[in-house]
Short mmCIF file of C-alpha atoms and ligand atoms in Angstrom, two decimals:
data_model
loop_
_atom_site.label_atom_id
_atom_site.label_comp_id
_atom_site.label_asym_id
_atom_site.label_seq_id
_atom_site.Cartn_x
_atom_site.Cartn_y
_atom_site.Cartn_z
CA UNK A 397 -157.95 20.43 -130.66
CA UNK A 398 -156.28 23.57 -132.00
CA UNK A 399 -159.18 25.95 -132.66
CA UNK A 400 -157.29 29.22 -132.78
CA UNK A 401 -154.54 31.09 -134.62
CA UNK A 402 -152.18 33.55 -132.92
CA UNK A 403 -150.43 36.61 -134.33
CA UNK A 404 -147.46 38.62 -133.05
CA UNK A 405 -147.77 42.28 -134.16
CA UNK A 406 -144.38 43.84 -133.45
CA UNK A 407 -145.17 47.53 -134.08
CA UNK A 408 -143.31 50.83 -133.81
CA UNK A 409 -144.77 51.81 -130.46
CA UNK A 410 -145.90 48.48 -129.06
CA UNK A 411 -145.95 44.72 -129.47
CA UNK A 412 -149.25 42.82 -129.43
CA UNK A 413 -150.19 39.18 -129.39
CA UNK A 414 -153.72 38.44 -130.59
CA UNK A 415 -155.65 35.20 -130.82
CA UNK A 416 -158.44 34.66 -133.38
CA UNK A 417 -161.06 31.95 -133.88
CA UNK A 418 -162.33 30.37 -137.12
CA UNK A 419 -164.66 33.31 -137.77
CA UNK A 420 -161.75 35.80 -137.58
CA UNK A 421 -163.07 37.08 -134.25
CA UNK A 422 -160.69 38.33 -131.57
CA UNK A 423 -160.57 35.92 -128.62
CA UNK A 424 -157.75 37.38 -126.54
CA UNK A 425 -154.94 39.92 -126.76
CA UNK A 426 -152.20 41.58 -124.81
CA UNK A 427 -150.15 44.63 -125.76
CA UNK A 428 -147.02 46.29 -124.29
CA UNK A 429 -145.16 49.43 -125.35
CA UNK A 430 -141.38 49.67 -125.61
CA UNK A 431 -139.07 52.68 -125.22
CA UNK A 432 -138.53 55.15 -128.06
CA UNK A 433 -134.84 56.04 -127.89
CA UNK A 434 -134.13 59.49 -129.39
CA UNK A 435 -130.37 60.13 -129.01
CA UNK A 436 -130.19 63.10 -131.44
CA UNK A 437 -132.59 65.10 -133.63
CA UNK A 438 -133.72 62.79 -136.42
CA UNK A 439 -132.42 59.60 -134.76
CA UNK A 440 -134.95 56.98 -133.59
CA UNK A 441 -133.89 53.65 -132.05
CA UNK A 442 -135.41 50.67 -130.24
CA UNK A 443 -133.71 48.12 -127.98
CA UNK A 444 -134.13 44.73 -129.73
CA UNK A 445 -133.70 42.85 -126.44
CA UNK A 446 -136.56 44.84 -124.92
CA UNK A 447 -138.68 44.05 -128.01
CA UNK A 448 -137.97 40.31 -127.59
CA UNK A 449 -138.84 40.46 -123.87
CA UNK A 450 -142.10 42.29 -124.65
CA UNK A 451 -142.91 39.63 -127.27
CA UNK A 452 -142.47 36.92 -124.64
CA UNK A 453 -144.70 38.71 -122.15
CA UNK A 454 -147.54 39.50 -124.55
CA UNK A 455 -147.69 35.89 -125.79
CA UNK A 456 -147.89 34.52 -122.27
CA UNK A 457 -150.38 37.14 -121.07
CA UNK A 458 -152.72 36.80 -124.06
CA UNK A 459 -152.85 33.02 -123.61
CA UNK A 460 -153.58 33.51 -119.93
CA UNK A 461 -156.33 36.10 -120.60
CA UNK A 462 -157.93 33.75 -123.12
CA UNK A 463 -157.57 30.80 -120.73
CA UNK A 464 -155.78 28.93 -123.51
CA UNK A 465 -152.79 26.61 -123.76
CA UNK A 466 -150.17 26.81 -126.52
CA UNK A 467 -151.63 23.56 -127.87
CA UNK A 468 -154.83 25.50 -128.68
CA UNK A 469 -152.93 27.39 -131.39
CA UNK A 470 -152.98 25.74 -134.81
CA UNK A 471 -150.37 28.20 -136.10
CA UNK A 472 -148.75 31.56 -135.46
CA UNK A 473 -148.24 34.50 -137.80
CA UNK A 474 -145.77 37.35 -137.36
CA UNK A 475 -146.23 40.93 -138.58
CA UNK A 476 -143.96 43.85 -137.89
CA UNK A 477 -142.92 47.47 -138.24
CA UNK A 478 -141.17 47.32 -141.58
CA UNK A 479 -137.67 48.62 -142.54
CA UNK A 480 -136.51 48.91 -138.90
CA UNK A 481 -133.07 47.31 -138.90
CA UNK A 482 -131.52 44.89 -136.39
CA UNK A 483 -128.01 43.43 -136.75
CA UNK A 484 -127.05 40.75 -134.21
CA UNK A 485 -124.46 38.09 -133.37
CA UNK A 486 -125.98 34.62 -133.91
CA UNK A 487 -123.47 33.06 -131.49
CA UNK A 488 -124.65 35.04 -128.47
CA UNK A 489 -127.98 36.37 -129.74
CA UNK A 490 -126.81 39.87 -128.80
CA UNK A 491 -127.55 42.86 -131.07
CA UNK A 492 -124.45 44.79 -132.22
CA UNK A 493 -126.41 48.05 -132.05
CA UNK A 494 -129.91 49.28 -131.24
CA UNK A 495 -132.54 48.76 -133.94
CA UNK A 496 -132.52 51.77 -136.31
CA UNK A 497 -136.19 52.64 -136.79
CA UNK A 498 -137.86 53.39 -140.13
CA UNK A 499 -138.44 57.04 -139.12
CA UNK A 500 -134.72 57.60 -138.44
CA UNK A 501 -133.11 60.10 -140.87
CA UNK A 502 -129.40 59.61 -140.04
CA UNK A 503 -128.79 58.03 -143.45
CA UNK A 504 -129.84 61.11 -145.44
CA UNK A 505 -126.31 61.59 -146.80
CA UNK A 506 -126.26 57.95 -147.98
CA UNK A 507 -129.58 58.45 -149.79
CA UNK A 508 -128.48 61.76 -151.33
CA UNK A 509 -125.21 60.22 -152.60
CA UNK A 510 -127.11 57.37 -154.29
CA UNK A 511 -129.25 59.92 -156.10
CA UNK A 512 -126.24 62.03 -157.18
CA UNK A 513 -124.37 59.02 -158.55
CA UNK A 514 -127.31 57.93 -160.71
CA UNK A 515 -127.73 54.73 -158.67
CA UNK A 516 -131.12 55.99 -157.56
CA UNK A 517 -132.54 55.13 -160.96
CA UNK A 518 -131.28 51.55 -160.69
CA UNK A 519 -132.87 51.23 -157.23
CA UNK A 520 -136.16 52.59 -158.56
CA UNK A 521 -136.14 50.15 -161.46
CA UNK A 522 -135.03 47.02 -159.58
CA UNK A 523 -136.46 47.56 -156.09
CA UNK A 524 -139.44 49.82 -156.91
CA UNK A 525 -138.28 52.35 -154.28
CA UNK A 526 -136.74 55.82 -154.37
CA UNK A 527 -133.47 56.02 -152.40
CA UNK A 528 -134.60 57.33 -149.01
CA UNK A 529 -133.65 57.16 -145.34
CA UNK A 530 -136.88 55.18 -144.79
CA UNK A 531 -135.65 51.80 -146.11
CA UNK A 532 -133.31 49.23 -144.53
CA UNK A 533 -130.38 49.24 -147.00
CA UNK A 534 -128.82 52.51 -145.83
CA UNK A 535 -129.43 51.58 -142.18
CA UNK A 536 -127.46 48.33 -142.58
CA UNK A 537 -124.69 50.25 -144.33
CA UNK A 538 -124.59 52.74 -141.45
CA UNK A 539 -124.17 49.95 -138.88
CA UNK A 540 -121.45 48.25 -140.98
CA UNK A 541 -119.56 51.54 -141.24
CA UNK A 542 -120.06 52.93 -137.75
CA UNK A 543 -120.08 50.03 -135.29
CA UNK A 544 -116.65 48.52 -134.60
CA UNK A 545 -116.03 45.01 -135.84
CA UNK A 546 -119.41 44.47 -137.49
CA UNK A 547 -118.13 44.44 -141.07
CA UNK A 548 -115.56 41.69 -140.36
CA UNK A 549 -118.14 39.76 -138.35
CA UNK A 550 -120.64 40.04 -141.22
CA UNK A 551 -118.16 38.72 -143.74
CA UNK A 552 -117.50 35.69 -141.52
CA UNK A 553 -121.21 34.98 -141.00
CA UNK A 554 -121.13 36.29 -137.42
CA UNK A 555 -123.56 39.16 -138.01
CA UNK A 556 -127.13 38.65 -139.16
CA UNK A 557 -129.50 41.32 -140.48
CA UNK A 558 -133.24 41.26 -140.04
CA UNK A 559 -136.25 43.49 -139.67
CA UNK A 560 -138.13 42.84 -136.46
CA UNK A 561 -140.14 39.96 -137.99
CA UNK A 562 -136.87 38.16 -138.58
CA UNK A 563 -135.47 39.01 -135.13
CA UNK A 564 -138.61 37.72 -133.39
CA UNK A 565 -138.77 34.61 -135.62
CA UNK A 566 -135.09 33.74 -135.00
CA UNK A 567 -135.63 34.04 -131.25
CA UNK A 568 -138.93 32.13 -131.18
CA UNK A 569 -137.40 29.25 -133.12
CA UNK A 570 -134.40 28.77 -130.83
CA UNK A 571 -132.14 31.82 -131.11
CA UNK A 572 -128.46 30.77 -130.89
CA UNK A 573 -129.70 27.19 -130.70
CA UNK A 574 -130.83 26.71 -134.32
CA UNK A 575 -133.01 29.80 -134.79
CA UNK A 576 -134.49 30.16 -138.30
CA UNK A 577 -133.02 33.15 -140.17
CA UNK A 578 -135.75 33.95 -142.70
CA UNK A 579 -138.06 36.73 -143.79
CA UNK A 580 -140.89 37.10 -146.26
CA UNK A 581 -141.08 38.86 -149.64
CA UNK A 582 -143.03 41.83 -148.31
CA UNK A 583 -140.42 42.70 -145.71
CA UNK A 584 -137.59 42.06 -148.16
CA UNK A 585 -139.26 44.44 -150.65
CA UNK A 586 -138.61 47.34 -148.23
CA UNK A 587 -134.83 47.04 -148.04
CA UNK A 588 -133.75 48.46 -151.46
CA UNK A 589 -131.82 45.16 -151.76
CA UNK A 590 -134.44 42.85 -153.31
CA UNK A 591 -135.18 42.66 -157.02
CA UNK A 592 -138.97 42.90 -157.41
CA UNK A 593 -138.98 40.62 -160.46
CA UNK A 594 -136.73 37.78 -159.23
CA UNK A 595 -137.85 38.17 -155.59
CA UNK A 596 -134.24 37.52 -154.56
CA UNK A 597 -131.43 39.67 -153.15
CA UNK A 598 -129.76 41.48 -156.04
CA UNK A 599 -125.94 41.55 -156.22
CA UNK A 600 -125.78 44.98 -157.85
CA UNK A 601 -128.01 46.46 -155.15
CA UNK A 602 -126.03 44.69 -152.38
CA UNK A 603 -122.91 46.27 -153.91
CA UNK A 604 -124.38 49.80 -153.67
CA UNK A 605 -124.68 49.41 -149.89
CA UNK A 606 -121.68 47.12 -149.30
CA UNK A 607 -123.91 44.48 -147.69
CA UNK A 608 -122.47 40.91 -147.64
CA UNK A 609 -125.03 38.31 -148.71
CA UNK A 610 -124.00 36.15 -145.73
CA UNK A 611 -125.85 38.45 -143.32
CA UNK A 612 -129.18 38.33 -145.16
CA UNK A 613 -132.13 36.05 -144.33
CA UNK A 614 -133.71 33.59 -146.76
CA UNK A 615 -136.71 35.14 -148.54
CA UNK A 616 -139.88 33.02 -148.34
CA UNK A 617 -143.54 33.31 -149.31
CA UNK A 618 -145.65 35.24 -146.77
CA UNK A 619 -147.73 32.15 -146.07
CA UNK A 620 -145.92 28.80 -146.04
CA UNK A 621 -146.44 25.53 -144.12
CA UNK A 622 -142.74 24.79 -143.44
CA UNK A 623 -140.43 27.66 -144.27
CA UNK A 624 -140.47 29.36 -140.86
CA UNK A 625 -140.08 26.39 -138.52
CA UNK A 626 -141.82 25.89 -135.19
CA UNK A 627 -141.51 27.51 -131.79
CA UNK A 628 -139.09 25.82 -129.42
CA UNK A 629 -140.42 24.17 -126.32
CA UNK A 630 -137.88 26.05 -124.21
CA UNK A 631 -139.12 29.41 -125.48
CA UNK A 632 -142.14 31.34 -124.16
CA UNK A 633 -144.70 28.97 -125.62
CA UNK A 634 -143.19 25.80 -124.12
CA UNK A 635 -144.69 23.95 -127.06
CA UNK A 636 -143.91 23.40 -130.73
CA UNK A 637 -146.37 25.58 -132.67
CA UNK A 638 -145.76 26.04 -136.40
CA UNK A 639 -145.00 29.59 -137.55
CA UNK A 640 -146.57 29.73 -141.00
CA UNK A 641 -147.18 33.38 -141.85
CA UNK A 642 -144.90 36.43 -141.98
CA UNK A 643 -145.91 39.81 -143.47
CA UNK A 644 -144.92 43.45 -143.01
CA UNK A 645 -147.58 45.34 -141.03
CA UNK A 646 -149.10 47.30 -143.93
CA UNK A 647 -149.26 44.26 -146.16
CA UNK A 648 -150.80 42.32 -143.27
CA UNK A 649 -153.48 45.01 -142.92
CA UNK A 650 -154.15 44.68 -146.66
CA UNK A 651 -154.75 40.95 -146.13
CA UNK A 652 -156.78 41.62 -142.94
CA UNK A 653 -159.00 43.96 -144.99
CA UNK A 654 -159.33 41.15 -147.58
CA UNK A 655 -158.05 43.34 -150.45
CA UNK A 656 -157.40 40.26 -152.59
CA UNK A 657 -158.50 41.61 -155.99
CA UNK A 658 -156.66 44.13 -158.18
CA UNK A 659 -158.12 47.59 -157.56
CA UNK A 660 -158.92 46.95 -153.87
CA UNK A 661 -157.24 49.25 -151.37
CA UNK A 662 -157.05 50.07 -147.67
CA UNK A 663 -155.71 53.01 -145.67
CA UNK A 664 -154.26 52.36 -142.20
CA UNK A 665 -154.06 55.27 -139.71
CA UNK A 666 -151.45 54.52 -137.03
CA UNK A 667 -148.13 56.18 -136.18
CA UNK A 668 -148.06 57.06 -139.89
CA UNK A 669 -150.56 56.35 -142.68
CA UNK A 670 -150.17 53.72 -145.36
CA UNK A 671 -152.47 53.41 -148.34
CA UNK A 672 -151.98 50.11 -150.18
CA UNK A 673 -153.60 49.28 -153.54
CA UNK A 674 -153.55 45.68 -154.80
CA UNK A 675 -152.35 45.71 -158.44
CA UNK A 676 -152.47 41.92 -158.92
CA UNK A 677 -149.59 39.96 -160.37
CA UNK A 678 -148.66 42.99 -162.47
CA UNK A 679 -145.79 45.23 -161.38
CA UNK A 680 -147.03 48.82 -161.72
CA UNK A 681 -144.25 51.43 -161.68
CA UNK A 682 -145.27 54.70 -160.13
CA UNK A 683 -144.93 57.97 -162.00
CA UNK A 684 -146.46 59.95 -159.14
CA UNK A 685 -144.40 59.30 -156.02
CA UNK A 686 -145.79 55.99 -154.80
CA UNK A 687 -143.77 52.88 -153.98
CA UNK A 688 -144.02 49.61 -155.86
CA UNK A 689 -143.97 46.81 -153.34
CA UNK A 690 -145.03 43.20 -152.78
CA UNK A 691 -148.53 42.90 -151.26
CA UNK A 692 -148.19 39.21 -150.34
CA UNK A 693 -147.23 35.86 -151.71
CA UNK A 694 -149.23 32.83 -150.59
CA UNK A 695 -147.51 29.45 -150.93
CA UNK A 696 -146.42 28.68 -154.47
CA UNK A 697 -148.83 31.16 -156.09
CA UNK A 698 -147.21 34.10 -157.90
CA UNK A 699 -146.48 37.21 -155.87
CA UNK A 700 -149.20 39.86 -155.77
CA UNK A 701 -147.88 43.42 -156.05
CA UNK A 702 -149.13 46.73 -154.72
CA UNK A 703 -148.74 50.47 -155.03
CA UNK A 704 -148.23 52.12 -151.67
CA UNK A 705 -148.52 55.69 -150.43
CA UNK A 706 -146.51 55.92 -147.19
CA UNK A 707 -147.01 58.96 -144.93
CA UNK A 708 -144.53 59.29 -142.06
CA UNK A 709 -146.50 61.37 -139.55
CA UNK A 710 -150.25 61.10 -138.88
CA UNK A 711 -151.21 59.55 -135.50
CA UNK A 712 -147.80 60.61 -134.20
CA UNK A 713 -148.78 64.26 -134.84
CA UNK A 714 -151.60 63.69 -132.33
CA UNK A 715 -149.00 62.26 -129.92
CA UNK A 716 -146.94 65.41 -130.51
CA UNK A 717 -149.93 67.56 -129.45
CA UNK A 718 -150.10 65.43 -126.31
CA UNK A 719 -146.43 64.97 -125.37
CA UNK A 720 -144.68 68.07 -126.73
CA UNK A 721 -147.32 70.81 -127.12
CA UNK A 722 -149.26 69.43 -124.14
CA UNK A 723 -152.59 70.81 -125.37
CA UNK A 724 -154.30 67.44 -124.79
CA UNK A 725 -153.70 64.67 -122.24
CA UNK A 726 -154.78 61.74 -124.41
CA UNK A 727 -155.27 61.14 -128.13
CA UNK A 728 -159.07 60.98 -127.93
CA UNK A 729 -159.15 64.53 -126.56
CA UNK A 730 -157.98 65.81 -129.93
CA UNK A 731 -161.51 65.14 -131.18
CA UNK A 732 -163.22 67.10 -128.43
CA UNK A 733 -160.86 70.05 -128.87
CA UNK A 734 -161.13 70.13 -132.66
CA UNK A 735 -164.93 69.84 -132.49
CA UNK A 736 -165.10 73.19 -130.70
CA UNK A 737 -164.42 75.01 -134.00
CA UNK A 738 -166.29 74.89 -137.31
CA UNK A 739 -163.20 74.95 -139.49
CA UNK A 740 -159.45 75.62 -139.46
CA UNK A 741 -159.90 79.40 -139.78
CA UNK A 742 -157.22 79.38 -142.49
CA UNK A 743 -154.61 77.58 -140.36
CA UNK A 744 -152.74 74.59 -141.84
CA UNK A 745 -150.29 72.30 -140.05
CA UNK A 746 -147.90 70.23 -142.19
CA UNK A 747 -146.21 67.72 -139.82
CA UNK A 748 -143.13 67.12 -141.99
CA UNK A 749 -141.06 66.05 -138.95
CA UNK A 750 -139.02 63.47 -140.89
CA UNK A 751 -139.22 65.32 -144.19
CA UNK A 752 -142.13 64.38 -146.44
CA UNK A 753 -142.68 60.82 -147.67
CA UNK A 754 -145.22 60.00 -150.41
CA UNK A 755 -145.91 61.49 -152.83
CA UNK A 756 -143.26 64.20 -152.32
CA UNK A 757 -140.15 62.33 -151.03
CA UNK A 758 -138.53 65.53 -149.80
CA UNK A 759 -136.01 64.98 -147.01
CA UNK A 760 -135.38 68.77 -147.01
CA UNK A 761 -138.93 69.50 -145.78
CA UNK A 762 -139.62 70.28 -142.12
CA UNK A 763 -142.87 70.85 -140.26
CA UNK A 764 -144.72 74.15 -140.44
CA UNK A 765 -147.88 75.79 -139.15
CA UNK A 766 -148.99 78.49 -141.60
CA UNK A 767 -151.79 80.99 -142.08
CA UNK A 768 -151.64 82.05 -138.42
CA UNK A 769 -153.77 84.95 -137.20
CA UNK A 770 -154.27 86.42 -133.73
CA UNK A 771 -157.68 84.70 -133.80
CA UNK A 772 -156.29 81.14 -133.70
CA UNK A 773 -156.49 78.86 -130.66
CA UNK A 774 -155.50 75.37 -129.51
CA UNK A 775 -158.79 74.23 -130.94
CA UNK A 776 -157.72 75.29 -134.43
CA UNK A 777 -154.39 73.55 -133.96
CA UNK A 778 -156.18 70.32 -133.02
CA UNK A 779 -158.45 70.68 -136.03
CA UNK A 780 -155.52 71.45 -138.35
CA UNK A 781 -153.77 68.29 -137.06
CA UNK A 782 -156.74 66.08 -137.92
CA UNK A 783 -157.05 67.81 -141.29
CA UNK A 784 -153.35 67.20 -141.96
CA UNK A 785 -153.95 63.47 -141.53
CA UNK A 786 -156.75 63.67 -144.09
CA UNK A 787 -155.07 66.00 -146.58
CA UNK A 788 -151.93 63.86 -146.63
CA UNK A 789 -154.19 60.89 -147.39
CA UNK A 790 -155.81 62.84 -150.22
CA UNK A 791 -152.35 63.53 -151.69
CA UNK A 792 -151.64 59.79 -151.88
CA UNK A 793 -155.15 58.88 -153.10
CA UNK A 794 -154.68 61.33 -155.99
CA UNK A 795 -151.27 59.88 -156.82
CA UNK A 796 -152.74 56.39 -156.71
CA UNK A 797 -155.57 57.30 -159.07
CA UNK A 798 -153.11 58.85 -161.51
CA UNK A 799 -150.77 55.85 -161.40
CA UNK A 800 -153.38 53.11 -161.60
CA UNK A 801 -156.47 54.65 -163.17
CA UNK A 802 -158.42 53.09 -160.27
CA UNK A 803 -161.04 55.42 -158.81
CA UNK A 804 -162.07 54.48 -155.26
CA UNK A 805 -165.84 54.32 -154.61
CA UNK A 806 -165.20 53.89 -150.92
CA UNK A 807 -162.07 54.08 -148.75
CA UNK A 808 -161.57 51.11 -146.38
CA UNK A 809 -159.85 52.31 -143.22
CA UNK A 810 -158.38 50.85 -140.02
CA UNK A 811 -155.86 51.71 -137.27
CA UNK A 812 -155.87 53.70 -134.02
CA UNK A 813 -156.84 57.09 -135.47
CA UNK A 814 -160.06 55.67 -136.96
CA UNK A 815 -161.49 55.78 -133.42
CA UNK A 816 -161.69 59.54 -134.08
CA UNK A 817 -165.13 60.16 -135.63
CA UNK A 818 -164.44 63.76 -136.51
CA UNK A 819 -161.21 62.82 -138.29
CA UNK A 820 -163.00 60.15 -140.34
CA UNK A 821 -165.79 62.62 -141.20
CA UNK A 822 -163.16 65.14 -142.34
CA UNK A 823 -161.55 62.36 -144.39
CA UNK A 824 -164.81 61.69 -146.24
CA UNK A 825 -165.28 65.45 -146.72
CA UNK A 826 -161.76 66.07 -147.99
CA UNK A 827 -161.89 63.13 -150.42
CA UNK A 828 -165.51 63.38 -151.52
CA UNK A 829 -165.70 59.59 -151.08
CA UNK A 830 -167.34 57.54 -148.28
CA UNK A 831 -165.05 56.06 -145.62
CA UNK A 832 -165.75 52.59 -144.18
CA UNK A 833 -164.31 50.84 -141.13
CA UNK A 834 -164.65 47.09 -140.42
CA UNK A 835 -165.68 45.46 -137.13
CA UNK A 836 -162.19 44.06 -136.50
CA UNK A 837 -160.10 47.24 -136.49
CA UNK A 838 -156.90 45.26 -135.64
CA UNK A 839 -156.48 44.29 -139.28
CA UNK A 840 -152.69 44.07 -139.00
CA UNK A 841 -152.69 41.18 -136.53
CA UNK A 842 -155.70 39.65 -138.28
CA UNK A 843 -153.87 39.64 -141.63
CA UNK A 844 -150.85 37.87 -140.11
CA UNK A 845 -153.19 35.30 -138.58
CA UNK A 846 -154.88 34.85 -141.97
CA UNK A 847 -151.52 34.25 -143.69
CA UNK A 848 -150.60 31.67 -141.03
CA UNK A 849 -153.99 29.95 -141.07
CA UNK A 850 -154.16 29.74 -144.88
CA UNK A 851 -150.84 27.84 -144.89
CA UNK A 852 -152.08 25.11 -142.55
CA UNK A 853 -155.63 24.74 -143.95
CA UNK A 854 -157.17 26.38 -140.86
CA UNK A 855 -158.85 28.60 -143.46
CA UNK A 856 -159.51 27.37 -146.99
CA UNK A 857 -158.99 30.42 -149.20
CA UNK A 858 -159.51 34.13 -149.68
CA UNK A 859 -163.21 33.68 -150.42
CA UNK A 860 -163.77 32.17 -147.00
CA UNK A 861 -161.89 35.10 -145.40
CA UNK A 862 -164.02 37.61 -147.34
CA UNK A 863 -167.12 36.30 -145.57
CA UNK A 864 -165.61 37.48 -142.24
CA UNK A 865 -165.37 41.14 -143.29
CA UNK A 866 -168.16 43.27 -141.86
CA UNK A 867 -168.61 47.03 -141.82
CA UNK A 868 -168.97 48.62 -138.41
CA UNK A 869 -169.21 52.26 -139.47
CA UNK A 870 -169.41 54.48 -142.56
CA UNK A 871 -168.90 58.25 -143.01
CA UNK A 872 -170.47 60.05 -146.00
CA UNK A 873 -169.00 63.26 -147.50
CA UNK A 874 -170.89 66.42 -146.53
CA UNK A 875 -168.80 69.32 -147.86
CA UNK A 876 -169.74 71.18 -151.05
CA UNK A 877 -167.39 70.80 -154.02
CA UNK A 878 -166.32 74.43 -153.54
CA UNK A 879 -165.38 73.96 -149.92
CA UNK A 880 -163.47 70.78 -150.81
CA UNK A 881 -161.51 72.48 -153.62
CA UNK A 882 -160.72 75.56 -151.56
CA UNK A 883 -159.56 73.53 -148.56
CA UNK A 884 -157.27 71.38 -150.66
CA UNK A 885 -155.78 74.35 -152.52
CA UNK A 886 -154.83 75.83 -149.12
CA UNK A 887 -153.17 72.54 -148.13
CA UNK A 888 -151.09 72.45 -151.32
CA UNK A 889 -149.88 75.99 -150.65
CA UNK A 890 -148.98 75.04 -147.08
CA UNK A 891 -146.93 72.04 -148.29
CA UNK A 892 -144.95 74.40 -150.59
CA UNK A 893 -143.91 76.42 -147.54
CA UNK A 894 -142.26 73.40 -145.86
CA UNK A 895 -139.93 72.49 -148.75
CA UNK A 896 -136.25 73.38 -149.06
CA UNK A 897 -135.92 74.05 -145.33
CA UNK A 898 -133.34 71.57 -143.96
CA UNK A 899 -129.91 71.23 -145.57
CA UNK A 900 -128.73 67.72 -146.32
CA UNK A 901 -124.93 67.37 -146.68
N1 ATP B 585 -159.07 59.01 -130.75
C1 ATP B 585 -157.94 59.26 -131.42
N2 ATP B 585 -157.82 60.37 -132.17
C2 ATP B 585 -156.69 60.62 -132.88
N3 ATP B 585 -155.62 59.81 -132.87
C3 ATP B 585 -155.69 58.69 -132.14
C4 ATP B 585 -156.83 58.34 -131.39
N4 ATP B 585 -156.59 57.16 -130.76
C5 ATP B 585 -155.34 56.79 -131.12
N5 ATP B 585 -154.80 57.70 -131.95
C6 ATP B 585 -153.47 57.66 -132.56
O1 ATP B 585 -153.34 56.38 -133.16
C7 ATP B 585 -151.99 55.95 -133.11
C8 ATP B 585 -151.96 54.51 -132.65
O2 ATP B 585 -152.65 53.74 -133.59
P1 ATP B 585 -152.26 52.22 -133.78
O3 ATP B 585 -152.35 51.53 -132.49
O4 ATP B 585 -153.02 51.71 -134.95
O5 ATP B 585 -150.76 52.47 -134.12
P2 ATP B 585 -149.74 51.58 -134.83
O6 ATP B 585 -149.15 52.39 -135.93
O7 ATP B 585 -150.31 50.24 -135.15
O8 ATP B 585 -148.68 51.41 -133.76
P3 ATP B 585 -147.41 50.67 -134.11
O9 ATP B 585 -146.64 51.68 -134.89
O10 ATP B 585 -146.86 50.32 -132.79
O11 ATP B 585 -147.79 49.50 -134.95
C9 ATP B 585 -151.26 56.88 -132.16
O12 ATP B 585 -150.35 57.65 -132.92
C10 ATP B 585 -152.35 57.76 -131.56
O13 ATP B 585 -151.92 59.09 -131.44
MG1 MG B 586 -149.30 48.77 -136.18
#
């Protein structure tokens, strides 16, 4: 009897496999990191072969930890770091180049040229995205133009593109031996190549990037009983388990947080931060620097859209304190250090390492620490880092309220940084709104499992999933209105100081 659903969460820093029961409770998991390859300033790559090997290991180990057989899995979902671009040869299964990661800024000249030529407006209108280094389109173009032989191969159908969902799916379903080359609407909505209204690749957009249609995967619903095939018996599972859900990680977290009604939102605090607001079947175009994207599409139901505020650097700023500044030895220590001071003492840290994403979209910004006085210590820097996570979130919450008219009564949060109590308290203080975290903090994997389980009838519908959601912790705002206003005004001034720093050719 198959009593469980599994989910592969192929993230930026690690790959997880998690197994859930009917109640949405975690039964087993395993997680492994992969190498971050940083060949030049601004370049970030992953080795797709390493990612596939890690995927194999975490599936096998999680099953072993849970004392389960592949036959115990009714279905599998896949969720992934979005935008990260893999191009491979379907004959050998070998990548032509490392995966170019979403944070990578090497395509800044491509993005700037699109804006100059007026094509940026077309991309905004059709794809719901501003031209930026963040999305897959420019990354595919870069590989086609810079890696020998790939363009010819692509035109002959010998080069396939996929984000890491697609790469993992193709390998799980047989690889060179009949692997399924497909993705879902949420991943496709992050490429600058999909038309948000038709939910298909758009010839005009493909032309902007010179991407041949032959290299692109089929776009399916995020939850579908047949579209993604089944695992091959020769592959790590040694059994045929249907793969029935695929969703980008932030959309998966939106599903895991059961944000199924228009006006419901969640904020995930991981490597970066991603606030996603469900806007229903209506496409809302942002006037305030948010992205319009697909939240999910279940089966034959119409697509549900979302507004998203993407922040590049939040949890990774804490990693920077650990690995580069070496003022802490693990992420949790940031809380202890920051707790030693009452406030930031006037110091602000804007971690614009990859420029600024939402709501600014300034690739010419670079990080800055401002307001320094002789008085400041490591403790203030730790505090300013946690505050930066929260102030950046306030920037996108404000943009979201202006775009949608939705005022949040409570902010639903999840992700690694939410283990930091002080940071979550600061978040409530900075926003003036309570912050609430659910029992299952791994909402990304849970959402992928939900998408997979809904397709096979393992779960009936969204209402059933809503009954699983339980609050584990809530933080209430404590700052006065004056302190809140003063703190935020300082942040806005600090952001100004980071702009117009890097030159983009
Ligand atoms: N106690 C803590 N305080 C502050 N930051 C923390 C704490 N614990 C973890 N983090 C940060 O959380 C991040 C990891 O969170 P999470 O595992 O949700 O990441 P993720 O974005 O899902 O990873 P991936 O990108 O691989 O999917 C790291 O950047 C880490 O610095
Ligand atoms: Mg993640």
